[in-house]
Amino acid sequence: MTIHNFSDDLSILNKFISEIRDATIQKDMMRFRRNIERIGEILSYELSKTLNYNKKDVTTPLGTKTMNLPTNEIVLCSILRAGLPLHHGILNYLDGTESAFISAYRKHIDATNFEIKVEYFASPTLENKTLILADPMLATGQSLVATYEAILKNGTPKETHIVAVIGAQEGVDFIQDHFPENTHLWISTIDDTLNDKGYIVPGLGDAGDLCFGPKL
Ligand code: URA
């Protein structure tokens, strides 16, 4: 797996990450969702540099210009519900991309142990396409792996890109062991640890709740 980690880059991405982490600023749900969306836009711009391009003549009112345009057939799959603003941000730049949605949640066996339950799944064929999996919080990596295994019944993608906002080193190591070698991970930043509930520390808290409010 190739890891593109933007933690040490000096760019405006840092401001968006600091705002979603900040315990005061993150209380503004609209700003939180919009910041996740903006991060999705930046990461998909970076990802776009690895797509395939063909030359195409574009006719302007004054002449013709040959341009390199992306040719990949892309399917973007997001995990409900926290993945939605990231999904939207990626679609803002990679428009024309097909969408897939899956629900994966932690079913707690006891206070510290859980299994990943995959239920709802809607996707076009993935056969020979470029698959992008979007998950804002790459914590244990188990939801991403469960999602990938579930969606493969709709075909084998040519290549897979994972887009994540904040990861934990443990989760990055886990997915590295479970995804094909030619997978790319695009991630804004990687934190050191997980707490005993599987939350990233310092992370930002519960991304789904911060986007949409707490659930029962
Ligand atoms: N999901 C979240 O929303 N936050 C975490 O820290 C880990 C998983």
Short mmCIF file of N, CA and C and ligand atoms in Angstrom, two decimals, residues 106 137 139 198-200 205-208, ligand 1:
data_model
loop_
_atom_site.label_atom_id
_atom_site.label_comp_id
_atom_site.label_asym_id
_atom_site.label_seq_id
_atom_site.Cartn_x
_atom_site.Cartn_y
_atom_site.Cartn_z
N ARG A 106 -20.32 -0.61 14.78
CA ARG A 106 -19.72 -1.44 15.82
C ARG A 106 -20.82 -2.02 16.70
N MET A 137 -12.78 8.54 9.77
CA MET A 137 -11.96 8.16 10.92
C MET A 137 -11.43 6.74 10.74
N ALA A 139 -9.86 4.26 12.45
CA ALA A 139 -9.49 3.96 13.84
C ALA A 139 -8.84 2.58 13.93
N GLY A 198 -11.87 2.28 21.31
CA GLY A 198 -11.57 2.30 19.88
C GLY A 198 -11.65 3.68 19.26
N TYR A 199 -11.62 4.74 20.09
CA TYR A 199 -11.60 6.11 19.56
C TYR A 199 -10.16 6.59 19.40
N ILE A 200 -9.95 7.39 18.35
CA ILE A 200 -8.60 7.91 18.08
C ILE A 200 -8.28 9.02 19.09
N GLY A 205 -13.16 13.03 18.50
CA GLY A 205 -14.43 12.58 19.10
C GLY A 205 -15.19 11.73 18.11
N ASP A 206 -16.51 11.79 18.17
CA ASP A 206 -17.34 10.96 17.28
C ASP A 206 -17.74 11.76 16.04
N ALA A 207 -17.18 11.40 14.90
CA ALA A 207 -17.39 12.18 13.68
C ALA A 207 -18.86 12.18 13.26
N GLY A 208 -19.56 11.04 13.41
CA GLY A 208 -20.96 10.96 13.04
C GLY A 208 -21.82 11.91 13.87
N1 URA B 1 -15.07 6.92 14.79
C1 URA B 1 -15.13 8.19 15.22
O1 URA B 1 -16.07 8.90 14.92
N2 URA B 1 -14.13 8.67 15.97
C2 URA B 1 -13.07 7.92 16.32
O2 URA B 1 -12.18 8.41 17.01
C3 URA B 1 -13.03 6.58 15.87
C4 URA B 1 -14.03 6.10 15.11
#
